[in-house]
GROMACS .gro file of N, CA, C and O in nm:
model
  308
    1LEU      N    1  25.379   7.950  16.414
    1LEU     CA    2  25.449   7.893  16.303
    1LEU      C    3  25.353   7.840  16.200
    1LEU      O    4  25.366   7.867  16.079
    2ALA      N    5  25.247   7.767  16.240
    2ALA     CA    6  25.152   7.712  16.146
    2ALA      C    7  25.080   7.819  16.072
    2ALA      O    8  25.055   7.804  15.953
    3ASN      N    9  25.041   7.923  16.139
    3ASN     CA   10  24.974   8.037  16.075
    3ASN      C   11  25.062   8.100  15.966
    3ASN      O   12  25.016   8.130  15.857
    4GLY      N   13  25.190   8.116  15.996
    4GLY     CA   14  25.281   8.170  15.895
    4GLY      C   15  25.299   8.081  15.774
    4GLY      O   16  25.305   8.124  15.660
    5LEU      N   17  25.297   7.948  15.801
    5LEU     CA   18  25.311   7.849  15.689
    5LEU      C   19  25.186   7.850  15.599
    5LEU      O   20  25.198   7.850  15.479
    6TYR      N   21  25.068   7.853  15.659
    6TYR     CA   22  24.947   7.855  15.575
    6TYR      C   23  24.937   7.989  15.499
    6TYR      O   24  24.887   7.994  15.387
    7SER      N   25  24.986   8.096  15.559
    7SER     CA   26  24.986   8.223  15.491
    7SER      C   27  25.078   8.225  15.371
    7SER      O   28  25.043   8.275  15.263
    8ALA      N   29  25.196   8.168  15.388
    8ALA     CA   30  25.291   8.158  15.276
    8ALA      C   31  25.231   8.068  15.167
    8ALA      O   32  25.246   8.100  15.048
    9THR      N   33  25.162   7.960  15.205
    9THR     CA   34  25.097   7.872  15.107
    9THR      C   35  24.987   7.947  15.033
    9THR      O   36  24.972   7.923  14.916
   10ALA      N   37  24.912   8.027  15.103
   10ALA     CA   38  24.801   8.100  15.042
   10ALA      C   39  24.859   8.195  14.936
   10ALA      O   40  24.804   8.207  14.821
   11ILE      N   41  24.970   8.263  14.964
   11ILE     CA   42  25.029   8.354  14.864
   11ILE      C   43  25.079   8.273  14.748
   11ILE      O   44  25.057   8.313  14.633
   12MET      N   45  25.148   8.164  14.768
   12MET     CA   46  25.198   8.084  14.654
   12MET      C   47  25.082   8.027  14.572
   12MET      O   48  25.089   8.026  14.447
   13LEU      N   49  24.975   7.982  14.634
   13LEU     CA   50  24.860   7.926  14.561
   13LEU      C   51  24.791   8.036  14.481
   13LEU      O   52  24.756   8.017  14.363
   14ALA      N   53  24.772   8.152  14.544
   14ALA     CA   54  24.701   8.260  14.467
   14ALA      C   55  24.789   8.304  14.351
   14ALA      O   56  24.732   8.334  14.242
   15TRP      N   57  24.917   8.312  14.372
   15TRP     CA   58  25.007   8.358  14.262
   15TRP      C   59  25.011   8.249  14.151
   15TRP      O   60  25.001   8.287  14.034
   16ALA      N   61  25.017   8.125  14.184
   16ALA     CA   62  25.023   8.019  14.086
   16ALA      C   63  24.891   8.007  14.004
   16ALA      O   64  24.896   7.969  13.890
   17ALA      N   65  24.779   8.039  14.072
   17ALA     CA   66  24.651   8.024  14.004
   17ALA      C   67  24.600   8.157  13.943
   17ALA      O   68  24.486   8.165  13.900
   18ARG      N   69  24.681   8.258  13.936
   18ARG     CA   70  24.641   8.391  13.896
   18ARG      C   71  24.586   8.394  13.752
   18ARG      O   72  24.508   8.480  13.715
   19HIS      N   73  24.626   8.300  13.669
   19HIS     CA   74  24.580   8.298  13.527
   19HIS      C   75  24.447   8.224  13.513
   19HIS      O   76  24.379   8.238  13.412
   20LYS      N   77  24.409   8.150  13.615
   20LYS     CA   78  24.279   8.072  13.608
   20LYS      C   79  24.164   8.156  13.655
   20LYS      O   80  24.051   8.130  13.612
   21TYR      N   81  24.190   8.252  13.745
   21TYR     CA   82  24.076   8.327  13.805
   21TYR      C   83  24.088   8.469  13.773
   21TYR      O   84  24.195   8.522  13.735
   22PRO      N   85  23.979   8.546  13.782
   22PRO     CA   86  23.986   8.693  13.764
   22PRO      C   87  24.091   8.754  13.861
   22PRO      O   88  24.116   8.698  13.965
   23GLY      N   89  24.141   8.867  13.820
   23GLY     CA   90  24.240   8.936  13.900
   23GLY      C   91  24.203   8.959  14.045
   23GLY      O   92  24.284   8.945  14.136
   24TRP      N   93  24.080   8.999  14.067
   24TRP     CA   94  24.039   9.032  14.203
   24TRP      C   95  24.041   8.909  14.295
   24TRP      O   96  24.066   8.918  14.415
   25VAL      N   97  24.017   8.792  14.238
   25VAL     CA   98  24.024   8.669  14.318
   25VAL      C   99  24.168   8.642  14.359
   25VAL      O  100  24.194   8.609  14.477
   26SER      N  101  24.261   8.658  14.263
   26SER     CA  102  24.400   8.635  14.300
   26SER      C  103  24.449   8.736  14.401
   26SER      O  104  24.521   8.697  14.497
   27TRP      N  105  24.412   8.861  14.386
   27TRP     CA  106  24.452   8.962  14.482
   27TRP      C  107  24.393   8.940  14.618
   27TRP      O  108  24.455   8.969  14.723
   28THR      N  109  24.272   8.887  14.623
   28THR     CA  110  24.209   8.852  14.750
   28THR      C  111  24.290   8.742  14.818
   28THR      O  112  24.313   8.743  14.940
   29GLY      N  113  24.334   8.645  14.741
   29GLY     CA  114  24.415   8.533  14.796
   29GLY      C  115  24.547   8.581  14.848
   29GLY      O  116  24.593   8.539  14.955
   30ILE      N  117  24.609   8.676  14.772
   30ILE     CA  118  24.735   8.734  14.824
   30ILE      C  119  24.712   8.812  14.949
   30ILE      O  120  24.793   8.807  15.042
   31ALA      N  121  24.600   8.885  14.955
   31ALA     CA  122  24.568   8.958  15.076
   31ALA      C  123  24.550   8.868  15.196
   31ALA      O  124  24.592   8.900  15.307
   32VAL      N  125  24.490   8.749  15.173
   32VAL     CA  126  24.480   8.648  15.282
   32VAL      C  127  24.615   8.618  15.335
   32VAL      O  128  24.638   8.607  15.456
   33GLY      N  129  24.708   8.593  15.245
   33GLY     CA  130  24.848   8.560  15.286
   33GLY      C  131  24.910   8.672  15.364
   33GLY      O  132  24.977   8.650  15.467
   34VAL      N  133  24.895   8.790  15.312
   34VAL     CA  134  24.957   8.910  15.382
   34VAL      C  135  24.894   8.932  15.522
   34VAL      O  136  24.967   8.950  15.619
   35PHE      N  137  24.763   8.920  15.532
   35PHE     CA  138  24.696   8.936  15.660
   35PHE      C  139  24.738   8.824  15.756
   35PHE      O  140  24.752   8.846  15.877
   36GLY      N  141  24.753   8.703  15.701
   36GLY     CA  142  24.799   8.592  15.785
   36GLY      C  143  24.939   8.613  15.838
   36GLY      O  144  24.967   8.583  15.953
   37VAL      N  145  25.029   8.665  15.755
   37VAL     CA  146  25.164   8.695  15.800
   37VAL      C  147  25.160   8.805  15.905
   37VAL      O  148  25.234   8.798  16.007
   38ALA      N  149  25.079   8.904  15.882
   38ALA     CA  150  25.059   9.013  15.980
   38ALA      C  151  25.013   8.958  16.112
   38ALA      O  152  25.055   9.000  16.224
   39LEU      N  153  24.921   8.862  16.109
   39LEU     CA  154  24.869   8.797  16.229
   39LEU      C  155  24.980   8.725  16.303
   39LEU      O  156  24.991   8.733  16.424
   40SER      N  157  25.063   8.655  16.228
   40SER     CA  158  25.176   8.583  16.289
   40SER      C  159  25.270   8.680  16.357
   40SER      O  160  25.318   8.657  16.469
   41ILE      N  161  25.297   8.792  16.292
   41ILE     CA  162  25.386   8.895  16.349
   41ILE      C  163  25.325   8.950  16.475
   41ILE      O  164  25.392   8.970  16.579
   42ALA      N  165  25.193   8.982  16.471
   42ALA     CA  166  25.126   9.036  16.591
   42ALA      C  167  25.132   8.936  16.706
   42ALA      O  168  25.150   8.974  16.820
   43ALA      N  169  25.116   8.807  16.675
   43ALA     CA  170  25.123   8.704  16.779
   43ALA      C  171  25.266   8.696  16.838
   43ALA      O  172  25.281   8.682  16.962
   44LEU      N  173  25.363   8.707  16.751
   44LEU     CA  174  25.505   8.701  16.800
   44LEU      C  175  25.533   8.822  16.891
   44LEU      O  176  25.612   8.811  16.985
   45LEU      N  177  25.472   8.934  16.854
   45LEU     CA  178  25.492   9.055  16.939
   45LEU      C  179  25.403   9.063  17.059
   45LEU      O  180  25.409   9.160  17.135
   46ASP      N  181  25.319   8.962  17.078
   46ASP     CA  182  25.219   8.954  17.185
   46ASP      C  183  25.128   9.073  17.187
   46ASP      O  184  25.101   9.129  17.294
   47SER      N  185  25.083   9.112  17.068
   47SER     CA  186  24.997   9.230  17.054
   47SER      C  187  24.851   9.185  17.037
   47SER      O  188  24.815   9.141  16.931
   48ALA      N  189  24.774   9.200  17.142
   48ALA     CA  190  24.631   9.163  17.137
   48ALA      C  191  24.561   9.250  17.033
   48ALA      O  192  24.477   9.198  16.958
   49ALA      N  193  24.589   9.378  17.035
   49ALA     CA  194  24.520   9.466  16.939
   49ALA      C  195  24.560   9.431  16.800
   49ALA      O  196  24.477   9.431  16.708
   50GLY      N  197  24.682   9.398  16.774
   50GLY     CA  198  24.729   9.358  16.643
   50GLY      C  199  24.665   9.230  16.594
   50GLY      O  200  24.620   9.220  16.478
   51MET      N  201  24.654   9.134  16.686
   51MET     CA  202  24.589   9.008  16.654
   51MET      C  203  24.436   9.028  16.623
   51MET      O  204  24.382   8.972  16.529
   52PHE      N  205  24.377   9.117  16.700
   52PHE     CA  206  24.234   9.146  16.675
   52PHE      C  207  24.215   9.208  16.538
   52PHE      O  208  24.130   9.166  16.460
   53TRP      N  209  24.288   9.313  16.506
   53TRP     CA  210  24.267   9.384  16.382
   53TRP      C  211  24.308   9.305  16.258
   53TRP      O  212  24.248   9.316  16.155
   54THR      N  213  24.411   9.222  16.272
   54THR     CA  214  24.447   9.138  16.157
   54THR      C  215  24.339   9.032  16.134
   54THR      O  216  24.309   9.003  16.016
   55ASN      N  217  24.279   8.983  16.241
   55ASN     CA  218  24.165   8.890  16.222
   55ASN      C  219  24.043   8.957  16.164
   55ASN      O  220  23.969   8.897  16.090
   56VAL      N  221  24.021   9.084  16.199
   56VAL     CA  222  23.909   9.159  16.143
   56VAL      C  223  23.923   9.166  15.990
   56VAL      O  224  23.825   9.163  15.917
   57LEU      N  225  24.046   9.176  15.942
   57LEU     CA  226  24.073   9.182  15.798
   57LEU      C  227  24.085   9.042  15.734
   57LEU      O  228  24.039   9.018  15.627
   58LEU      N  229  24.143   8.949  15.810
   58LEU     CA  230  24.172   8.818  15.757
   58LEU      C  231  24.049   8.734  15.735
   58LEU      O  232  24.032   8.673  15.627
   59VAL      N  233  23.959   8.728  15.829
   59VAL     CA  234  23.843   8.640  15.820
   59VAL      C  235  23.755   8.672  15.699
   59VAL      O  236  23.718   8.585  15.622
   60PRO      N  237  23.713   8.802  15.678
   60PRO     CA  238  23.632   8.831  15.560
   60PRO      C  239  23.708   8.800  15.431
   60PRO      O  240  23.651   8.752  15.333
   61ALA      N  241  23.837   8.829  15.428
   61ALA     CA  242  23.915   8.810  15.306
   61ALA      C  243  23.920   8.662  15.275
   61ALA      O  244  23.903   8.622  15.156
   62ILE      N  245  23.945   8.577  15.372
   62ILE     CA  246  23.956   8.433  15.343
   62ILE      C  247  23.820   8.373  15.304
   62ILE      O  248  23.810   8.288  15.214
   63LEU      N  249  23.710   8.425  15.364
   63LEU     CA  250  23.577   8.378  15.325
   63LEU      C  251  23.543   8.418  15.181
   63LEU      O  252  23.491   8.341  15.104
   64LEU      N  253  23.576   8.545  15.144
   64LEU     CA  254  23.552   8.591  15.009
   64LEU      C  255  23.638   8.511  14.913
   64LEU      O  256  23.588   8.469  14.804
   65TRP      N  257  23.765   8.485  14.942
   65TRP     CA  258  23.854   8.418  14.850
   65TRP      C  259  23.802   8.274  14.831
   65TRP      O  260  23.794   8.227  14.717
   66LEU      N  261  23.769   8.207  14.936
   66LEU     CA  262  23.722   8.066  14.924
   66LEU      C  263  23.593   8.059  14.848
   66LEU      O  264  23.571   7.968  14.764
   67ALA      N  265  23.501   8.151  14.872
   67ALA     CA  266  23.372   8.152  14.799
   67ALA      C  267  23.397   8.177  14.651
   67ALA      O  268  23.336   8.118  14.562
   68ALA      N  269  23.483   8.274  14.621
   68ALA     CA  270  23.511   8.307  14.479
   68ALA      C  271  23.579   8.190  14.405
   68ALA      O  272  23.542   8.161  14.292
   69VAL      N  273  23.675   8.123  14.471
   69VAL     CA  274  23.739   8.008  14.408
   69VAL      C  275  23.638   7.897  14.384
   69VAL      O  276  23.633   7.836  14.276
   70ALA      N  277  23.550   7.871  14.483
   70ALA     CA  278  23.450   7.772  14.465
   70ALA      C  279  23.352   7.808  14.349
   70ALA      O  280  23.315   7.720  14.271
   71TYR      N  281  23.315   7.933  14.345
   71TYR     CA  282  23.222   7.978  14.242
   71TYR      C  283  23.280   7.960  14.104
   71TYR      O  284  23.225   7.901  14.012
   72PHE      N  285  23.403   8.003  14.083
   72PHE     CA  286  23.467   7.997  13.951
   72PHE      C  287  23.504   7.856  13.915
   72PHE      O  288  23.512   7.821  13.798
   73ALA      N  289  23.538   7.775  14.014
   73ALA     CA  290  23.563   7.633  13.985
   73ALA      C  291  23.433   7.565  13.941
   73ALA      O  292  23.438   7.478  13.856
   74ARG      N  293  23.323   7.603  13.994
   74ARG     CA  294  23.192   7.544  13.959
   74ARG      C  295  23.152   7.579  13.818
   74ARG      O  296  23.094   7.506  13.745
   75THR      N  297  23.187   7.706  13.775
   75THR     CA  298  23.146   7.751  13.646
   75THR      C  299  23.248   7.728  13.540
   75THR      O  300  23.226   7.761  13.423
   76ASP      N  301  23.361   7.665  13.573
   76ASP     CA  302  23.466   7.636  13.475
   76ASP      C  303  23.417   7.522  13.384
   76ASP      O  304  23.372   7.416  13.433
   77PRO      N  305  23.429   7.539  13.252
   77PRO     CA  306  23.381   7.433  13.160
   77PRO      C  307  23.457   7.304  13.168
   77PRO      O  308  23.570   7.290  13.191
   0.00000   0.00000   0.00000
């Protein structure tokens, strides 16, 4: 449940901030939410392979998104 909630929040945050950041940053944030929802579904289905592969996609996406947000927040006048 918590994973699904943070995933929904990531989608809402990325969508709400889409005008502040370049498009690829927003789409990366939305991808984080989608991968997080997929992880929740895989966990509900008790799919170890599904949880593994969604994490393979989720972890790099969240690291890239957080780094990009931090970078652009730092360079914002």
